[in-house]
XYZ file of C-alpha atoms in Angstrom:
688
model
C 4.572 14.808 16.105
C 1.983 16.264 13.741
C 0.436 13.658 11.478
C 0.880 14.510 7.785
C -1.486 11.975 6.184
C -5.213 12.453 5.676
C -6.307 8.808 5.364
C -5.008 5.330 6.115
C -2.105 5.387 3.674
C -1.786 2.452 1.300
C 1.199 1.184 -0.637
C 4.616 -0.281 0.102
C 8.256 -0.804 -0.857
C 9.030 0.213 -4.414
C 12.325 -0.446 -6.193
C 12.110 1.266 -9.603
C 15.909 1.392 -9.845
C 15.761 -2.363 -10.568
C 13.637 -1.889 -13.686
C 13.797 -0.162 -17.101
C 11.898 3.084 -17.635
C 8.977 1.520 -19.523
C 8.175 -0.755 -16.580
C 7.726 2.314 -14.374
C 5.028 3.616 -16.744
C 3.135 0.359 -16.252
C 3.559 0.676 -12.490
C 1.911 4.108 -12.417
C -1.133 2.735 -14.229
C -1.395 -0.231 -11.868
C -0.946 1.953 -8.779
C -4.005 3.955 -9.838
C -6.042 0.779 -10.321
C -5.207 -0.347 -6.780
C -5.635 3.102 -5.154
C -1.991 3.099 -4.047
C -1.153 6.463 -2.485
C 2.296 5.941 -0.912
C 5.494 4.066 -1.717
C 8.747 3.627 0.166
C 11.751 4.488 -1.998
C 15.517 4.336 -1.749
C 15.916 1.818 1.074
C 18.897 -0.090 -0.404
C 20.232 2.403 -2.963
C 23.372 3.674 -1.245
C 25.691 2.192 -3.882
C 23.599 3.746 -6.638
C 23.438 7.127 -4.910
C 27.139 7.280 -4.027
C 29.411 5.457 -6.491
C 32.541 6.688 -4.701
C 33.590 8.706 -1.707
C 33.117 12.131 -3.285
C 30.329 11.566 -5.801
C 26.573 11.694 -5.164
C 24.070 10.932 -7.909
C 20.390 11.470 -7.212
C 19.111 12.124 -10.734
C 17.340 8.762 -10.908
C 15.609 9.524 -7.612
C 14.628 13.024 -8.779
C 12.935 11.493 -11.792
C 11.046 8.879 -9.770
C 9.958 11.349 -7.081
C 8.622 13.725 -9.734
C 6.775 10.987 -11.561
C 5.180 9.661 -8.399
C 3.994 13.142 -7.498
C 2.462 13.626 -10.951
C 0.544 10.405 -10.391
C -0.723 11.314 -6.938
C 1.556 8.978 -4.973
C 3.337 10.199 -1.843
C 6.813 9.049 -0.816
C 8.189 7.530 2.352
C 11.835 8.315 1.619
C 14.443 5.831 2.736
C 17.911 7.048 3.576
C 19.475 4.191 1.540
C 21.867 3.249 4.368
C 20.621 -0.293 4.980
C 23.556 -1.744 3.019
C 26.865 0.046 2.518
C 28.521 0.169 -0.930
C 31.243 -2.280 -1.914
C 33.782 0.526 -2.383
C 33.306 1.509 1.259
C 34.028 -2.004 2.488
C 37.162 -2.156 0.353
C 38.553 1.240 1.334
C 37.364 1.296 4.957
C 37.229 -2.254 6.344
C 36.236 -0.925 9.776
C 32.697 -0.752 8.354
C 32.499 -4.569 8.225
C 31.043 -6.518 11.125
C 32.658 -9.270 13.170
C 30.590 -12.282 14.235
C 30.437 -13.846 17.752
C 33.216 -16.273 16.796
C 35.574 -13.415 15.923
C 35.366 -13.774 12.131
C 35.424 -10.530 10.178
C 32.862 -10.577 7.413
C 33.429 -9.518 3.832
C 31.165 -7.337 1.738
C 27.782 -8.928 1.069
C 24.177 -9.406 2.095
C 22.706 -6.539 4.155
C 22.753 -5.555 7.827
C 26.491 -5.772 7.380
C 27.636 -2.407 8.785
C 29.293 -2.110 12.175
C 27.187 0.308 14.263
C 30.314 1.676 15.947
C 32.319 2.106 12.756
C 33.396 5.756 12.412
C 33.138 5.288 8.656
C 29.565 4.037 8.741
C 28.439 6.728 11.147
C 30.092 9.508 9.142
C 28.816 8.545 5.702
C 25.336 7.416 6.751
C 24.671 10.760 8.460
C 26.107 12.600 5.429
C 23.787 10.670 3.126
C 20.718 11.459 5.245
C 21.632 15.134 5.317
C 22.199 15.338 1.554
C 18.842 13.679 0.882
C 17.130 16.103 3.248
C 18.716 19.109 1.515
C 17.753 17.837 -1.918
C 14.142 16.885 -1.187
C 13.164 19.227 1.652
C 10.660 21.032 -0.562
C 9.558 18.144 -2.740
C 5.749 17.887 -2.775
C 5.777 14.073 -2.819
C 7.721 13.737 0.442
C 5.500 12.568 3.296
C 7.790 10.860 5.814
C 11.288 9.458 6.271
C 12.419 5.863 6.641
C 15.880 5.600 8.243
C 17.965 2.515 7.379
C 15.920 -0.718 7.535
C 15.089 -3.356 10.144
C 17.886 -2.555 12.593
C 18.990 -5.423 14.798
C 22.391 -6.893 13.948
C 25.222 -7.161 16.485
C 28.949 -6.744 16.003
C 31.968 -7.934 18.006
C 34.802 -5.933 16.417
C 37.496 -3.861 18.106
C 35.556 -0.639 17.542
C 32.562 -2.135 19.326
C 34.781 -3.348 22.151
C 36.228 0.128 22.660
C 32.765 1.674 22.482
C 31.472 -0.879 24.989
C 34.138 0.165 27.502
C 33.146 3.820 27.121
C 29.474 2.880 27.500
C 30.298 0.980 30.699
C 32.392 3.815 32.102
C 29.496 6.194 31.546
C 27.033 3.751 33.117
C 29.050 2.749 36.199
C 31.523 5.561 36.717
C 34.090 3.385 38.466
C 35.525 -0.098 38.069
C 34.551 -0.880 41.653
C 30.895 -0.258 40.793
C 31.205 -2.364 37.649
C 32.902 -5.234 39.473
C 30.150 -5.215 42.077
C 27.388 -5.130 39.450
C 28.911 -7.979 37.454
C 29.848 -10.066 40.506
C 33.331 -10.435 39.054
C 34.894 -12.154 42.044
C 33.181 -15.244 40.675
C 35.668 -17.204 38.548
C 38.383 -14.620 39.195
C 37.041 -11.958 36.822
C 37.936 -8.793 38.768
C 38.871 -5.944 36.409
C 41.533 -3.364 37.294
C 41.401 -1.273 34.100
C 38.733 -0.603 31.492
C 41.037 -1.983 28.778
C 40.852 -5.437 30.362
C 37.160 -5.738 29.504
C 36.298 -7.711 26.374
C 32.991 -8.251 24.652
C 30.977 -11.300 25.730
C 31.131 -13.628 22.737
C 31.965 -17.212 21.854
C 35.605 -16.213 22.348
C 34.957 -15.164 25.945
C 31.825 -15.602 28.097
C 29.324 -17.264 25.760
C 29.246 -21.021 25.798
C 27.209 -22.493 22.958
C 26.998 -21.323 19.337
C 23.628 -23.031 19.000
C 22.254 -21.191 22.027
C 23.250 -17.500 22.009
C 21.641 -17.012 25.443
C 24.017 -19.427 27.183
C 26.555 -17.284 28.993
C 28.828 -17.698 31.996
C 28.369 -14.097 33.153
C 24.793 -12.876 32.879
C 25.599 -9.342 34.032
C 28.196 -8.855 31.305
C 25.963 -10.274 28.574
C 23.000 -8.242 29.778
C 25.000 -5.032 29.548
C 26.226 -5.990 26.083
C 22.604 -6.500 24.973
C 21.781 -3.019 26.281
C 24.891 -1.577 24.634
C 24.162 -3.242 21.282
C 20.630 -1.846 21.265
C 21.914 1.604 22.248
C 24.639 1.540 19.566
C 22.126 0.981 16.797
C 19.826 3.573 18.303
C 22.684 6.092 18.139
C 23.078 5.288 14.434
C 19.377 5.920 13.887
C 19.554 9.186 15.806
C 22.540 10.425 13.771
C 20.541 10.072 10.561
C 17.373 11.415 12.139
C 19.190 14.473 13.449
C 20.765 15.094 10.050
C 17.280 15.131 8.519
C 15.733 17.318 11.204
C 18.600 19.811 11.005
C 17.281 20.578 7.525
C 13.558 19.795 8.016
C 12.677 20.360 11.695
C 9.105 19.103 11.343
C 10.033 15.983 9.335
C 8.243 12.798 10.381
C 11.042 10.260 10.843
C 10.734 6.563 11.590
C 12.363 3.200 11.006
C 10.731 -0.184 10.616
C 10.664 -2.549 13.587
C 10.966 -6.233 12.764
C 10.270 -9.646 14.277
C 6.539 -8.970 14.023
C 7.168 -6.413 16.766
C 8.452 -8.711 19.508
C 12.056 -8.507 18.382
C 14.484 -9.492 21.087
C 17.740 -7.662 20.185
C 16.328 -4.111 20.462
C 14.637 -2.438 23.423
C 11.748 -0.958 21.482
C 10.410 0.967 24.477
C 13.708 2.847 24.611
C 13.739 3.332 20.839
C 10.160 4.621 20.838
C 11.225 7.781 22.673
C 13.368 8.785 19.679
C 10.947 7.852 16.877
C 8.135 10.097 15.642
C 5.761 7.277 14.752
C 6.177 3.548 15.367
C 6.435 1.455 12.193
C 6.097 -2.329 12.095
C 7.047 -5.064 9.627
C 4.601 -7.928 10.131
C 5.297 -11.307 8.551
C 3.301 -13.970 10.388
C 3.220 -17.474 8.989
C -0.050 -19.067 7.927
C -0.140 -21.222 11.044
C 0.639 -18.449 13.531
C -2.247 -18.039 16.014
C -4.166 -14.822 15.494
C -3.688 -13.881 19.132
C 0.078 -13.742 18.564
C -0.319 -11.264 15.720
C -2.782 -9.248 17.829
C -0.405 -9.139 20.797
C 2.406 -7.761 18.681
C 0.158 -5.050 17.254
C -0.902 -4.125 20.772
C 2.745 -3.987 21.804
C 3.458 -1.532 18.977
C 0.528 0.604 20.115
C 1.832 0.493 23.666
C 5.325 1.722 22.798
C 4.126 5.328 22.611
C 1.359 5.195 25.211
C -1.446 4.226 22.853
C -0.519 6.316 19.814
C -1.376 4.785 16.425
C 1.423 3.133 14.460
C 2.228 2.370 10.823
C 2.136 -1.100 9.295
C 5.221 -0.543 7.158
C 5.546 -4.000 5.602
C 3.536 -7.164 5.152
C 3.346 -9.640 2.294
C 0.304 -9.441 0.037
C 0.556 -13.157 -0.662
C 3.574 -15.280 0.199
C 6.853 -15.289 2.110
C 10.056 -16.664 0.647
C 12.472 -17.353 3.507
C 10.786 -20.243 5.310
C 11.407 -23.908 4.501
C 7.877 -24.050 3.101
C 6.095 -20.881 1.937
C 2.368 -21.366 1.353
C 0.124 -18.731 -0.169
C -2.111 -16.540 1.899
C -5.558 -17.897 1.206
C -8.207 -15.671 -0.402
C -9.400 -12.999 2.017
C -6.576 -13.455 4.509
C -4.525 -10.430 3.397
C -7.583 -8.191 3.754
C -8.526 -9.734 7.099
C -5.024 -9.363 8.564
C -4.797 -5.816 7.266
C -7.975 -4.886 9.086
C -6.719 -6.644 12.197
C -3.737 -4.269 12.229
C -6.040 -1.264 11.726
C -8.316 -2.547 14.488
C -5.342 -2.524 16.856
C -3.860 0.847 15.969
C -2.413 0.973 12.449
C -2.786 4.044 10.241
C -1.160 2.550 7.166
C -1.309 -0.676 5.215
C 1.932 -1.162 3.314
C 3.459 -4.146 1.596
C 6.787 -5.581 0.686
C 6.733 -5.207 -2.192
C 5.107 -3.333 -5.065
C 6.662 -5.296 -7.959
C 8.223 -8.740 -7.619
C 12.014 -8.812 -8.132
C 13.370 -10.514 -11.228
C 16.384 -11.943 -9.410
C 18.285 -12.551 -6.167
C 17.051 -13.562 -2.741
C 13.552 -12.065 -2.776
C 12.461 -12.944 -6.326
C 9.787 -15.300 -4.972
C 8.615 -13.022 -2.165
C 5.044 -11.848 -2.610
C 4.272 -8.579 -4.384
C 1.293 -6.574 -5.550
C 2.488 -6.802 -9.164
C 3.578 -10.334 -9.988
C 6.126 -11.504 -12.555
C 3.223 -11.625 -15.015
C 3.301 -7.817 -14.875
C -0.430 -7.096 -15.119
C -3.552 -6.639 -12.983
C -5.222 -9.946 -13.887
C -4.144 -11.894 -10.805
C -5.979 -12.889 -7.652
C -3.501 -11.009 -5.462
C -3.826 -7.761 -7.419
C -7.623 -7.959 -7.351
C -7.583 -8.392 -3.556
C -5.135 -5.514 -3.157
C -7.282 -3.270 -5.358
C -10.425 -4.182 -3.407
C -8.782 -3.229 -0.125
C -7.388 -0.036 -1.660
C -10.885 1.006 -2.686
C -12.248 0.341 0.783
C -9.517 2.373 2.464
C -10.148 5.225 0.035
C -13.837 5.235 0.971
C -13.017 5.145 4.694
C -10.992 8.334 4.251
C -10.038 9.946 7.560
C -12.802 8.295 9.587
C -10.474 6.119 11.653
C -7.457 8.396 11.960
C -6.239 9.252 15.468
C -8.514 6.571 16.932
C -7.244 5.027 20.142
C -7.979 1.880 22.105
C -9.247 2.348 25.642
C -8.124 -0.440 27.982
C -8.525 -0.841 31.722
C -6.162 -3.807 31.898
C -2.448 -3.903 31.110
C 0.379 -6.414 30.822
C 3.912 -5.267 31.625
C 6.523 -6.041 28.961
C 10.202 -5.277 29.559
C 13.147 -6.016 27.257
C 15.705 -5.974 30.093
C 13.626 -8.573 31.894
C 13.404 -10.660 28.695
C 17.167 -10.592 28.177
C 18.049 -11.287 31.812
C 15.500 -14.066 32.246
C 16.749 -16.024 29.254
C 20.439 -15.408 29.956
C 19.912 -17.062 33.324
C 21.541 -20.440 33.842
C 18.586 -22.323 35.286
C 16.064 -23.200 36.471
C 14.861 -24.504 33.069
C 15.575 -23.752 29.438
C 11.845 -24.191 28.790
C 11.030 -20.890 30.508
C 10.524 -18.351 27.706
C 9.413 -14.819 28.513
C 7.461 -14.251 25.306
C 5.525 -17.482 25.798
C 4.482 -16.473 29.312
C 3.373 -13.001 28.194
C 1.402 -14.548 25.332
C -0.428 -16.981 27.609
C -1.733 -14.194 29.832
C -2.528 -12.044 26.807
C -4.551 -14.903 25.301
C -6.791 -14.964 28.364
C -7.907 -11.424 27.470
C -7.892 -11.912 23.702
C -10.115 -14.986 23.815
C -12.791 -12.988 25.661
C -12.484 -9.814 23.553
C -11.282 -7.789 26.528
C -8.923 -4.947 25.512
C -5.520 -5.048 27.182
C -2.527 -2.738 26.745
C 1.108 -3.838 26.583
C 3.052 -1.333 28.669
C 6.627 -0.738 29.819
C 7.964 -0.346 33.337
C 8.001 3.435 32.888
C 4.340 3.611 31.872
C 1.757 5.334 34.038
C -0.392 2.774 35.888
C -3.120 5.104 37.107
C -5.462 4.489 34.159
C -5.648 0.740 34.792
C -7.904 -1.277 37.087
C -5.766 -4.373 36.564
C -2.022 -4.763 35.888
C -0.292 -8.095 35.258
C 3.469 -8.672 35.155
C 4.119 -12.347 34.332
C 7.550 -13.597 35.392
C 8.779 -10.213 36.632
C 12.218 -11.728 37.202
C 13.977 -8.349 37.243
C 12.698 -5.543 39.454
C 14.334 -2.260 38.500
C 15.075 0.507 41.006
C 11.893 2.196 42.160
C 9.527 -0.223 40.441
C 8.482 -2.083 43.582
C 7.546 1.245 45.182
C 5.626 2.191 42.030
C 3.641 -1.034 42.210
C 3.000 -0.553 45.928
C 1.614 2.931 45.272
C -0.587 1.585 42.502
C -2.049 -1.181 44.660
C -2.318 1.007 47.732
C -4.491 3.355 45.687
C -6.940 0.613 44.743
C -5.311 -1.201 41.822
C -5.147 -4.957 41.360
C -1.709 -6.369 40.551
C -0.871 -9.910 39.447
C 2.531 -11.522 39.134
C 3.820 -15.065 38.993
C 6.493 -17.566 39.887
C 10.145 -16.531 39.410
C 9.416 -12.863 40.066
C 11.362 -10.388 42.179
C 14.503 -12.486 41.885
C 17.113 -9.951 40.706
C 17.813 -6.255 40.316
C 18.813 -4.433 37.134
C 22.343 -5.925 37.090
C 21.015 -9.487 37.449
C 22.266 -9.726 41.022
C 19.985 -11.763 43.281
C 17.955 -9.764 45.774
C 19.153 -11.289 49.054
C 16.905 -11.824 52.037
C 14.427 -14.121 50.358
C 12.387 -14.255 47.158
C 10.479 -12.379 45.797
C 12.912 -9.679 46.904
C 11.496 -6.159 46.786
C 8.032 -7.543 45.999
C 7.862 -9.537 49.232
C 6.020 -6.846 51.206
C 3.515 -6.168 48.443
C 2.764 -9.856 47.871
C 2.822 -10.899 51.518
C 4.793 -14.087 50.972
C 8.201 -15.730 50.965
C 9.289 -18.182 48.257
C 11.673 -20.691 49.809
C 12.427 -22.975 46.845
C 11.657 -23.324 43.149
C 11.009 -26.721 41.598
C 11.638 -27.176 37.857
C 9.497 -29.879 36.266
C 10.366 -31.975 33.234
C 8.069 -31.518 30.219
C 6.085 -34.662 31.007
C 5.680 -33.775 34.698
C 2.731 -31.894 36.149
C 1.334 -30.836 39.465
C -2.084 -29.384 40.184
C -3.538 -26.181 41.579
C -6.500 -26.983 43.829
C -8.786 -24.071 44.652
C -9.776 -24.142 48.331
C -13.064 -22.277 47.926
C -14.726 -21.213 44.707
C -13.586 -17.818 43.432
C -16.456 -17.223 41.050
C -15.404 -18.835 37.783
C -12.172 -20.156 39.344
C -12.949 -23.460 41.039
C -11.862 -27.065 41.257
C -8.476 -28.345 40.165
C -6.166 -27.235 37.358
C -2.993 -28.759 35.955
C 0.277 -26.835 36.267
C 3.890 -27.413 35.336
C 7.208 -25.932 34.177
C 8.064 -24.313 37.537
C 6.527 -24.473 40.994
C 7.377 -21.922 43.686
C 7.322 -23.311 47.213
C 6.001 -20.353 49.177
C 5.044 -19.383 52.710
C 2.332 -16.851 53.379
C 3.415 -13.760 55.305
C -0.067 -12.272 55.501
C -1.390 -13.223 52.070
C -4.585 -15.273 51.823
C -4.000 -18.765 50.483
C -6.721 -19.350 47.891
C -5.348 -22.472 46.205
C -2.816 -25.147 47.064
C -0.645 -27.667 45.259
C -2.268 -31.072 44.895
C 0.774 -33.299 44.506
C 4.393 -34.071 45.429
C 6.075 -33.357 48.748
C 4.751 -29.783 48.687
C 1.143 -30.856 48.440
C -0.947 -28.433 50.499
C 1.534 -25.553 50.067
C 0.177 -22.264 48.632
C -0.199 -22.085 44.852
C -2.404 -18.987 44.519
C -2.393 -16.104 46.998
C -3.978 -12.689 47.400
C -2.576 -9.972 49.614
C -4.736 -6.996 50.500
C -2.547 -3.907 50.415
C -4.040 -0.503 51.100
C -7.170 -0.147 48.979
C -6.084 -2.776 46.457
C -4.774 -6.312 46.238
C -1.755 -8.192 44.905
C -2.095 -11.745 43.541
C 0.615 -14.352 43.105
C 0.391 -17.414 40.861
C 3.121 -19.772 42.045
C 3.297 -22.028 38.974
C 2.575 -22.078 35.251
C -1.044 -23.254 35.058
C -2.972 -24.684 32.154
C -4.670 -22.130 29.899
C -8.109 -22.957 31.335
C -7.017 -21.586 34.705
C -5.719 -18.350 33.169
C -8.936 -17.908 31.218
C -11.083 -18.438 34.314
C -8.804 -16.332 36.510
C -8.618 -13.332 34.179
C -12.373 -13.501 33.598
C -12.993 -13.432 37.353
C -10.622 -10.525 37.983
C -12.209 -8.558 35.148
C -15.683 -9.266 36.500
C -14.646 -7.983 39.908
C -13.172 -4.837 38.405
C -16.122 -4.172 36.111
C -14.130 -4.787 32.927
C -16.481 -6.250 30.317
C -15.873 -8.012 27.005
C -16.592 -5.905 23.947
C -18.678 -8.698 22.401
C -19.397 -12.333 23.143
C -18.271 -14.005 19.936
C -17.761 -17.598 18.776
C -14.235 -18.938 19.019
C -12.140 -17.665 16.138
C -13.997 -14.371 15.889
C -12.042 -11.392 17.210
C -13.516 -8.101 18.430
C -11.673 -4.945 19.357
C -12.453 -1.257 19.465
C -11.021 2.174 18.661
C -12.399 5.597 19.543
C -11.832 9.067 18.098
C -13.782 12.288 17.571
C -15.839 10.559 14.861
C -17.193 7.957 17.248
C -16.663 4.483 18.635
C -15.684 1.783 16.138
C -15.962 -1.912 16.923
C -14.053 -4.243 14.601
C -15.331 -7.805 14.238
C -12.974 -10.182 12.413
C -13.866 -13.741 11.461
C -10.646 -15.779 11.322
C -12.595 -18.993 10.803
C -12.976 -20.937 7.581
C -16.741 -21.037 7.992
C -19.538 -18.548 8.568
C -19.978 -17.286 12.135
C -23.111 -16.019 13.845
C -22.233 -12.930 15.892
C -24.584 -11.121 18.269
C -23.629 -7.438 18.021
C -26.299 -6.278 20.493
C -29.673 -4.606 20.310
C -28.445 -1.107 19.436
C -28.347 -0.357 15.717
C -24.856 0.043 14.233
C -23.571 1.080 10.824
C -21.018 -1.148 9.125
C -18.541 1.255 7.543
C -17.501 -1.259 4.878
C -20.936 -2.166 3.512
C -22.938 0.860 4.647
C -25.552 -1.464 6.130
C -27.397 -0.831 9.371
C -27.069 -3.897 11.570
C -28.484 -5.112 14.850
C -28.896 -8.392 16.717
C -27.313 -11.529 15.255
C -25.254 -11.076 12.098
C -23.924 -13.768 9.763
C -20.244 -13.035 9.191
C -18.712 -14.942 6.251
C -15.364 -16.735 6.544
C -12.531 -14.160 6.696
C -15.222 -11.476 6.913
C -14.811 -8.062 8.547
C -17.235 -5.605 10.137
C -16.383 -2.092 11.290
C -19.351 -1.062 13.407
C -19.896 2.595 14.168
C -22.226 3.356 17.053
C -21.723 0.203 19.096
C -22.768 0.877 22.677
C -20.710 -1.718 24.532
C -17.638 0.068 25.888
C -16.167 -2.948 27.650
C -15.214 -0.988 30.781
C -16.397 0.994 33.746
C -15.227 4.455 34.686
C -14.119 3.846 38.261
C -11.389 1.640 39.630
């Protein structure tokens, strides 16, 4: 994909169809004041664009596109298919979704179109194609935004029929499907494809309050895959309709859930998307490391390529129980955090605050007051000016990491569909805890998928690798044999890709690599704890650490026992092991330890592998780095509410935001940002 922007683009969602013409004139003036250079149009305008089955009306959009171009604003053009028109629901009810309890919905809200509806697929692709034909040569058009925040699921008859076809393609025969799903349990053997029904609250799912509680994990896992694939097919239909007219069009859609969105396998989606785009809506009390991890995950979806921050709020959310303002400086700080971790756009929802309906109190650049004399507008304009001055300096910059954490949607789904050992085991929480051990020390780490190349990394961690897909154990063995260091944890190597247990002893296919056998797994209540007692000091890892949640009871089969449990009947059993394998080593952490252990452990592994922190900063000050042909840029972000003293090293650096030359200890104000060009600390070595 060839990038078509020449700076970090700045703007957001714009809905001029909701306003009279004279308001749009005011908007153009305000956009100039804030250095806005892109807006997203036409996301929810299907009903306006197509008032009936035969009629298309784009005159309003022509006028807006032309006016934006005259005012120097580029367009990210939505396909308008994020909510179907009311006439379509009335005439073609197959377009309406069915919920997990079997209730067919009526027209309303959004995300209300069945992804396997022939009607929806036909008319959404037609709409995308007509827009492409009309605007293929328009000078304002920069990129395409298909639909909006995909992620809903449907349980209608069309989806059920499509699910059967998906299964037949995946398994080929009913015998293979019955084996994969373990259908002899509870008398579920299928003798024809038509006997298969969707897993829902009418069939396999058990609890409306807990959508992960299912009687047949294999069936529900395949439905999760199918549901993600069905929506991906809808995206691809619209994308292909656009590219049939404009082959070099840059086409994307916006990922939601701050990036870690469970219903869609974003690694699979990333293969079909030209540039990753993220909607980021953290709450005020969300730890900064959680926002950082999600940005790094977006960067990892396409092997380190930059992404677009498609939406964030400039000030306030509206859908939480309590919606506090972003404090002064926070919007700017969080925007630079996204740039520091790979973003090439800063875009907001929304440009002008709605006058009515659900999002009328959601934050916007232009408030209900309608003028520039607000705190939020001043902050937006300040950031716009800074991004204009930065120009193309940071474009195409990449983050170089020598450590990686494996993230896999199939593993996430399967792990949390599992009945036992504890409902407290959450995949995202475990990934975050290991990520935090790097984040807190300003050590770059990539979030990678199971198909990612491992050769660039000194250190690879796969927390709770419950599912081991075909060929992955061999891939890990080759990586470690060649000198890599691999770390995994309790409850790993348990099942294959159909959620069938790997017989012969845990951790299944990882047993040879790890040099151990896990005999039992003890689930602890929230108020219960054991301890991990280090036998001999491992550098910064020494003494005793608390652990809980789950405890694997393991036997060494060649692995060194470096720490043992301190309590209960398995006191003295291995809790931390290392197995030397070829030129590398594989570590196993048999329980969920306190964060102090993970911090010490990751620091020690990084020290051994020559992976250095970018900067040693006070707590609450984040440092990360990007590199391109223009140089090496170190971002320093003060998330604290007070001034921080930061030692940036003895080599002189230029702060791109202030133009100052800095060295030694720098006073960074609360919510302050530095972008240092010329920093010498690379945070890595060149050999594994």
